């Protein structure tokens, strides 16, 4: 019987590589052991540290990362994103890109040859030889220390932002130009199972050659930083995203863009769905003799009032996360659902009665773009609480109305 081997596959993605640090944290907590690591670009650098089992060194580097690693300027971290992109652009025009020797300095500083070569974890990376126009697959057992560092740097040179890397007589660029998520390389190295971390960055991905290998993909659910902008605050947040998403994939946390302790969403559904659905029906019935006619005419109402519990459960969870985004709750935190609901109520009641008269007047004039969702939800929440919401509001803004009903529901249950 073939021996089982688990591979961690790390995609390229520049500064988004902090996300892989968060996944690594989750793997450690879950005591998931791996036998192989393959990577491209920043995944090659993170992968080297995973082979060395240098978690703390990697974490410290990501928590203190800065554009000063690339541009030796004191105030560069204070520049706006557009100014940073301009620097990359003019660096390419004037010098052919940022010097890859700056990446090499970082890699050499992090590399520990004793830990790396005595580790029982195999390692492979992808780079692209532009002289011969072919991919190059570099494996741990086949290269010297100097060659390995050079090839890791070559794999990480995101051309044209960075200069191509010369090794002997040939020029090399980022492995993402061939395969930005080297699952096939891991399979070729003997992997029977793969956990792949896809940073959703620019680059090509190859079709997986073996369908018998179990593949688990972990990728960002939230918007994460630009792959060319390095700063410590973004990195710390991105590490949290990686941890949260990995724990969701392995069933230890739940949610989509927002993250909740395990079992919290079911608890929330059980505690609130009956009152939530009753209030929806009560308001709709009050304004419509034939409630079924209204329900059928609006798919959103139909979902929330469905007899299928799974449909209602999913609908409520979507409402919860939409409200978090509208009221700007921190999407990198892990929430207890009761705390999350209290934060929503605090947010909706913060500016009580603000703009109500203006909103009412605009509704009478049938102006549908009278305000943003936040203001409308706050307005309708107050109207529901006072028992005097009109059907004209519901008809114009059914999505915001349903979110306001949810807020009224959790307020009743606090």
Coordinates of C-alpha atoms in Angstrom, one line a residue:
X1 CA 0.0 0.0 0.0
X2 CA 1.3 3.5 -0.9
X3 CA 2.3 5.5 2.1
X4 CA 0.1 8.5 2.8
X5 CA 1.8 11.8 2.3
X6 CA 0.2 15.2 3.0
X7 CA 1.5 18.2 1.0
X8 CA 1.0 21.9 1.8
X9 CA 0.9 23.9 -1.5
X10 CA 1.4 27.6 -1.3
X11 CA 0.5 30.0 -4.1
X12 CA 2.3 33.2 -5.1
X13 CA 0.8 36.5 -4.0
X14 CA 3.4 38.9 -2.7
X15 CA 2.3 40.7 0.4
X16 CA -0.8 38.5 0.6
X17 CA 1.6 35.8 1.8
X18 CA 0.7 36.8 5.3
X19 CA -2.5 34.9 4.8
X20 CA -0.5 31.7 4.6
X21 CA 1.1 32.5 7.9
X22 CA -2.5 32.5 9.4
X23 CA -3.2 29.1 7.8
X24 CA 0.0 27.7 9.2
X25 CA -1.1 28.9 12.7
X26 CA -4.3 26.9 12.3
X27 CA -2.5 23.8 11.1
X28 CA -0.3 23.9 14.2
X29 CA -3.3 24.3 16.5
X30 CA -5.0 21.4 14.7
X31 CA -1.8 19.3 15.0
X32 CA -1.9 18.6 11.2
X33 CA 1.5 17.2 10.2
X34 CA 2.8 17.5 6.6
X35 CA 5.4 15.6 4.6
X36 CA 5.9 17.9 1.6
X37 CA 5.7 21.6 0.9
X38 CA 5.6 23.1 -2.6
X39 CA 5.4 26.8 -3.4
X40 CA 5.6 29.5 -6.0
X41 CA 6.9 33.1 -5.4
X42 CA 6.1 34.2 -1.8
X43 CA 4.8 30.6 -1.3
X44 CA 8.4 29.5 -2.0
X45 CA 9.7 31.7 0.8
X46 CA 7.0 30.8 3.3
X47 CA 7.4 27.2 2.3
X48 CA 11.1 27.2 3.1
X49 CA 10.3 28.4 6.6
X50 CA 7.6 25.7 6.9
X51 CA 10.2 23.1 6.1
X52 CA 12.5 24.6 8.7
X53 CA 9.5 24.6 11.2
X54 CA 10.5 28.3 11.9
X55 CA 7.0 29.4 12.8
X56 CA 8.0 32.2 15.2
X57 CA 10.6 33.6 12.9
X58 CA 8.1 33.7 10.0
X59 CA 5.4 35.3 12.2
X60 CA 7.8 38.0 13.5
X61 CA 8.8 38.8 9.9
X62 CA 5.2 39.2 8.7
X63 CA 4.2 41.2 11.7
X64 CA 7.0 43.7 11.0
X65 CA 7.0 43.6 7.2
X66 CA 7.5 46.9 5.5
X67 CA 8.2 48.4 2.0
X68 CA 11.6 49.4 3.5
X69 CA 12.6 45.8 2.8
X70 CA 12.3 46.8 -0.9
X71 CA 12.8 50.5 -1.1
X72 CA 15.4 51.9 1.3
X73 CA 13.4 55.0 2.1
X74 CA 12.4 56.2 5.6
X75 CA 8.9 57.5 4.8
X76 CA 7.7 55.1 2.1
X77 CA 5.2 53.3 4.3
X78 CA 3.3 56.6 4.7
X79 CA 2.7 56.9 0.9
X80 CA -0.7 56.4 -0.6
X81 CA -1.3 53.2 -2.6
X82 CA -1.3 55.0 -5.9
X83 CA 2.1 56.5 -5.1
X84 CA 3.5 53.1 -4.3
X85 CA 2.3 51.7 -7.6
X86 CA 3.9 54.6 -9.4
X87 CA 7.2 53.7 -7.7
X88 CA 7.0 50.2 -9.1
X89 CA 6.1 51.5 -12.5
X90 CA 9.0 54.0 -12.7
X91 CA 11.4 51.5 -11.3
X92 CA 10.5 49.2 -14.2
X93 CA 10.8 52.0 -16.8
X94 CA 14.1 53.3 -15.4
X95 CA 15.8 50.2 -14.1
X96 CA 13.9 47.2 -15.4
X97 CA 12.2 46.7 -12.1
X98 CA 13.2 46.5 -8.4
X99 CA 16.5 44.7 -7.8
X100 CA 15.8 41.1 -6.8
X101 CA 19.0 41.2 -4.6
X102 CA 16.8 42.8 -2.0
X103 CA 14.7 39.7 -1.9
X104 CA 17.8 37.6 -1.8
X105 CA 19.0 39.5 1.3
X106 CA 15.7 38.6 3.1
X107 CA 15.8 35.0 2.0
X108 CA 19.4 34.5 3.1
X109 CA 18.6 36.0 6.5
X110 CA 15.7 33.6 7.0
X111 CA 17.4 30.5 5.6
X112 CA 18.8 28.0 8.1
X113 CA 20.6 25.3 6.2
X114 CA 20.9 22.9 9.1
X115 CA 17.2 23.1 9.9
X116 CA 16.2 23.0 6.3
X117 CA 18.3 20.0 5.1
X118 CA 17.9 17.9 8.3
X119 CA 14.1 18.4 8.2
X120 CA 12.1 15.4 7.3
X121 CA 9.8 17.5 5.1
X122 CA 10.4 17.5 1.4
X123 CA 10.3 20.8 -0.6
X124 CA 9.8 21.9 -4.2
X125 CA 9.3 25.2 -5.9
X126 CA 8.5 26.5 -9.4
X127 CA 10.3 29.2 -11.4
X128 CA 10.4 30.1 -15.1
X129 CA 13.5 30.1 -17.3
X130 CA 12.8 32.9 -19.8
X131 CA 16.0 32.3 -21.7
X132 CA 14.9 28.8 -22.7
X133 CA 11.2 29.5 -22.3
X134 CA 10.5 26.6 -20.0
X135 CA 9.4 26.0 -16.3
X136 CA 11.9 24.8 -13.8
X137 CA 11.0 22.6 -10.9
X138 CA 13.5 22.7 -8.1
X139 CA 13.5 20.1 -5.4
X140 CA 15.2 20.1 -2.0
X141 CA 17.4 17.0 -2.6
X142 CA 18.6 18.2 -6.0
X143 CA 20.2 21.6 -5.2
X144 CA 23.0 23.1 -3.1
X145 CA 22.4 25.8 -0.5
X146 CA 23.5 28.5 -2.9
X147 CA 21.4 27.2 -5.8
X148 CA 18.4 26.8 -3.5
X149 CA 18.5 30.5 -2.4
X150 CA 19.0 31.7 -6.0
X151 CA 16.0 29.6 -7.2
X152 CA 13.8 30.8 -4.3
X153 CA 14.6 34.4 -5.2
X154 CA 14.0 33.6 -8.9
X155 CA 10.6 32.1 -8.1
X156 CA 9.8 35.3 -6.1
X157 CA 10.7 37.9 -8.7
X158 CA 7.3 39.2 -9.7
X159 CA 8.3 40.5 -13.2
X160 CA 7.9 43.3 -14.3
X161 CA 7.7 44.8 -10.8
X162 CA 11.0 43.1 -10.0
X163 CA 14.0 42.4 -12.2
X164 CA 14.5 38.9 -13.6
X165 CA 17.1 36.8 -11.8
X166 CA 20.2 35.6 -13.5
X167 CA 21.4 32.1 -12.5
X168 CA 24.6 31.0 -14.4
X169 CA 23.8 32.0 -18.0
X170 CA 20.0 32.0 -17.9
X171 CA 17.4 34.5 -16.7
X172 CA 14.5 33.5 -14.5
X173 CA 11.2 35.1 -13.4
X174 CA 8.3 34.4 -11.0
X175 CA 7.0 30.8 -11.1
X176 CA 3.5 32.2 -11.3
X177 CA 4.1 32.7 -15.0
X178 CA 3.9 28.9 -15.3
X179 CA 2.0 27.5 -12.2
X180 CA 1.0 29.8 -9.4
X181 CA -0.4 26.9 -7.3
X182 CA 1.9 24.0 -7.8
X183 CA -0.4 21.1 -6.8
X184 CA 0.9 18.9 -9.7
X185 CA 4.5 19.3 -8.4
X186 CA 3.3 18.1 -5.0
X187 CA 1.6 15.1 -6.6
X188 CA 4.8 14.3 -8.6
X189 CA 6.7 14.4 -5.3
X190 CA 4.4 11.7 -3.9
X191 CA 1.6 13.6 -2.2
X192 CA -1.6 11.5 -1.6
X193 CA -3.4 14.4 -0.1
X194 CA -3.0 18.2 -0.6
X195 CA -3.9 21.3 1.4
X196 CA -3.5 24.2 -1.0
X197 CA -3.5 27.8 0.0
X198 CA -4.6 30.0 -2.9
X199 CA -4.0 33.7 -2.5
X200 CA -6.1 34.6 -5.5
X201 CA -3.3 36.6 -7.0
X202 CA -2.3 37.1 -10.7
X203 CA -0.7 34.0 -12.3
X204 CA -1.5 30.8 -14.2
X205 CA -2.8 27.6 -12.6
X206 CA -2.4 24.2 -14.2
X207 CA -5.2 21.6 -14.4
X208 CA -4.7 19.0 -11.7
X209 CA -3.4 15.8 -13.3
X210 CA -4.6 13.2 -10.7
X211 CA -8.2 13.2 -9.6
X212 CA -7.5 10.5 -7.0
X213 CA -5.6 12.9 -4.7
X214 CA -7.8 14.5 -2.0
X215 CA -7.4 18.3 -2.4
X216 CA -8.5 20.9 0.2
X217 CA -8.4 24.5 -1.0
X218 CA -8.1 27.4 1.5
X219 CA -8.6 30.8 -0.1
X220 CA -9.5 34.3 1.2
X221 CA -13.2 35.0 1.7
X222 CA -12.5 38.6 2.5
X223 CA -10.9 41.4 0.5
X224 CA -7.2 41.3 1.4
X225 CA -4.3 43.7 0.7
X226 CA -2.8 44.4 -2.7
X227 CA 0.0 41.9 -3.5
X228 CA 2.5 44.7 -4.1
X229 CA 1.9 46.8 -0.9
X230 CA 3.8 45.6 2.2
X231 CA 2.9 47.0 5.6
X232 CA 2.7 45.5 9.1
X233 CA -0.9 46.5 9.9
X234 CA -2.3 44.9 6.7
X235 CA -0.2 41.8 7.4
X236 CA -1.5 41.4 10.9
X237 CA -5.1 41.6 9.6
X238 CA -4.4 39.2 6.7
X239 CA -2.9 36.7 9.1
X240 CA -6.2 36.7 11.0
X241 CA -8.1 36.1 7.8
X242 CA -5.9 33.1 7.0
X243 CA -6.4 31.6 10.4
X244 CA -10.1 32.2 10.4
X245 CA -10.6 30.7 6.9
X246 CA -8.5 27.6 7.6
X247 CA -10.4 26.9 10.8
X248 CA -13.7 27.3 8.9
X249 CA -12.5 24.8 6.3
X250 CA -11.7 22.3 9.1
X251 CA -15.0 22.9 10.8
X252 CA -13.7 24.6 13.9
X253 CA -15.2 28.0 13.2
X254 CA -18.1 29.1 11.0
X255 CA -19.3 32.0 8.9
X256 CA -18.4 33.4 5.5
X257 CA -16.8 36.9 5.5
X258 CA -17.4 37.1 9.2
X259 CA -16.2 34.5 11.7
X260 CA -18.2 33.0 14.5
X261 CA -17.5 30.4 17.2
X262 CA -18.6 26.9 16.2
X263 CA -22.3 26.3 16.7
X264 CA -23.1 30.0 17.1
X265 CA -25.1 30.4 13.9
X266 CA -27.3 27.4 14.7
X267 CA -27.8 28.9 18.2
X268 CA -28.7 32.3 16.7
X269 CA -31.2 30.6 14.3
X270 CA -32.8 28.6 17.0
X271 CA -33.2 31.7 19.3
X272 CA -34.4 34.2 16.7
X273 CA -36.0 32.6 13.7
X274 CA -39.5 32.2 15.1
X275 CA -39.8 35.8 16.2
X276 CA -38.1 37.0 13.0
X277 CA -40.6 35.1 10.8
X278 CA -43.6 36.1 12.9
X279 CA -42.7 39.8 12.7
X280 CA -42.2 39.6 8.9
X281 CA -45.6 37.9 8.5
X282 CA -47.3 40.3 10.9
X283 CA -46.1 43.4 9.0
X284 CA -46.8 42.0 5.5
X285 CA -50.3 40.8 6.6
X286 CA -51.1 44.1 8.2
X287 CA -50.5 45.8 4.8
X288 CA -51.7 43.1 2.5
X289 CA -55.0 41.2 2.6
X290 CA -53.4 38.4 0.6
X291 CA -50.0 37.8 2.2
X292 CA -49.2 34.9 -0.1
X293 CA -49.4 37.2 -3.1
X294 CA -46.7 39.4 -1.6
X295 CA -44.5 36.5 -0.6
X296 CA -44.6 35.0 -4.1
X297 CA -43.9 38.3 -5.8
X298 CA -40.6 38.8 -3.8
X299 CA -38.0 36.0 -3.7
X300 CA -36.4 37.4 -0.6
X301 CA -39.6 37.3 1.4
X302 CA -40.2 33.8 0.0
X303 CA -36.8 32.6 1.3
X304 CA -37.2 34.1 4.7
X305 CA -40.7 32.6 5.1
X306 CA -39.9 29.2 3.5
X307 CA -41.0 25.9 5.1
X308 CA -37.5 24.7 4.4
X309 CA -35.4 25.3 7.5
X310 CA -32.1 25.1 5.6
X311 CA -33.3 28.0 3.3
X312 CA -34.3 30.2 6.2
X313 CA -31.1 29.4 8.1
X314 CA -29.0 30.4 5.1
X315 CA -31.1 33.6 4.6
X316 CA -30.6 34.6 8.2
X317 CA -26.9 34.1 8.0
X318 CA -26.7 36.2 4.9
X319 CA -28.6 39.0 6.7
X320 CA -26.2 38.8 9.6
X321 CA -23.1 39.2 7.5
X322 CA -24.6 41.9 5.3
X323 CA -25.4 43.9 8.5
X324 CA -21.9 43.5 9.7
X325 CA -20.5 44.9 6.5
X326 CA -23.1 47.8 6.5
X327 CA -22.4 48.8 10.1
X328 CA -18.6 48.2 9.6
X329 CA -17.9 45.6 12.2
X330 CA -14.4 44.2 12.1
X331 CA -14.4 41.3 9.8
X332 CA -11.1 39.9 11.0
X333 CA -12.3 39.1 14.5
X334 CA -13.8 35.9 15.9
X335 CA -17.2 36.6 17.4
X336 CA -19.6 35.2 19.9
X337 CA -23.0 35.7 18.2
X338 CA -24.5 37.5 21.3
X339 CA -21.6 40.0 21.2
X340 CA -22.0 40.4 17.5
X341 CA -25.7 41.1 17.8
X342 CA -25.2 43.6 20.6
X343 CA -22.6 45.5 18.5
X344 CA -25.2 45.7 15.7
X345 CA -27.9 47.1 18.0
X346 CA -25.3 49.6 19.4
X347 CA -24.5 50.7 15.9
X348 CA -28.1 51.0 14.7
X349 CA -29.2 53.0 17.8
X350 CA -26.1 55.3 17.8
X351 CA -27.7 58.1 15.7
X352 CA -31.3 57.6 16.7
X353 CA -33.9 59.7 14.8
X354 CA -31.2 61.3 12.6
X355 CA -32.6 62.3 9.2
X356 CA -36.0 60.6 9.8
X357 CA -38.1 63.5 8.6
X358 CA -35.9 64.0 5.4
X359 CA -36.2 60.2 4.6
X360 CA -40.0 60.2 5.1
X361 CA -40.4 63.2 2.8
X362 CA -38.3 61.6 0.1
X363 CA -40.2 58.3 0.4
X364 CA -43.5 60.3 -0.2
X365 CA -41.9 61.7 -3.3
X366 CA -41.0 58.2 -4.4
X367 CA -37.3 58.9 -4.5
X368 CA -35.8 55.4 -4.4
X369 CA -32.1 56.5 -3.9
X370 CA -32.8 58.7 -0.9
X371 CA -30.1 57.4 1.4
X372 CA -27.5 54.6 1.9
X373 CA -28.5 51.2 3.3
X374 CA -27.3 52.1 6.7
X375 CA -29.6 55.1 7.1
X376 CA -32.5 53.2 5.6
X377 CA -32.1 50.3 7.9
X378 CA -31.8 52.6 10.9
X379 CA -34.9 54.4 9.8
X380 CA -37.0 51.2 9.3
X381 CA -35.7 49.7 12.5
X382 CA -37.2 52.6 14.4
X383 CA -40.4 52.5 12.4
X384 CA -40.8 48.7 13.2
X385 CA -40.0 49.4 16.8
X386 CA -42.8 52.1 16.9
X387 CA -45.2 49.9 15.0
X388 CA -45.8 52.3 12.2
X389 CA -43.8 51.2 9.2
X390 CA -45.6 51.7 5.9
X391 CA -45.8 49.4 3.0
X392 CA -44.4 52.1 0.7
X393 CA -41.1 51.7 2.5
X394 CA -41.2 47.9 2.3
X395 CA -42.0 48.0 -1.4
X396 CA -39.2 50.3 -2.2
X397 CA -36.5 48.7 0.0
X398 CA -37.4 45.0 0.7
X399 CA -33.8 44.0 1.4
X400 CA -33.2 46.8 3.9
X401 CA -36.6 46.1 5.4
X402 CA -35.7 42.4 6.1
X403 CA -32.4 43.5 7.7
X404 CA -34.3 46.0 9.9
X405 CA -36.7 43.2 11.0
X406 CA -33.7 41.1 12.0
X407 CA -32.3 43.9 14.1
X408 CA -35.7 44.4 15.8
X409 CA -35.8 40.6 16.5
X410 CA -32.4 40.5 18.2
X411 CA -33.2 43.6 20.2
X412 CA -36.3 41.9 21.5
X413 CA -34.2 38.9 22.6
X414 CA -31.4 40.8 24.2

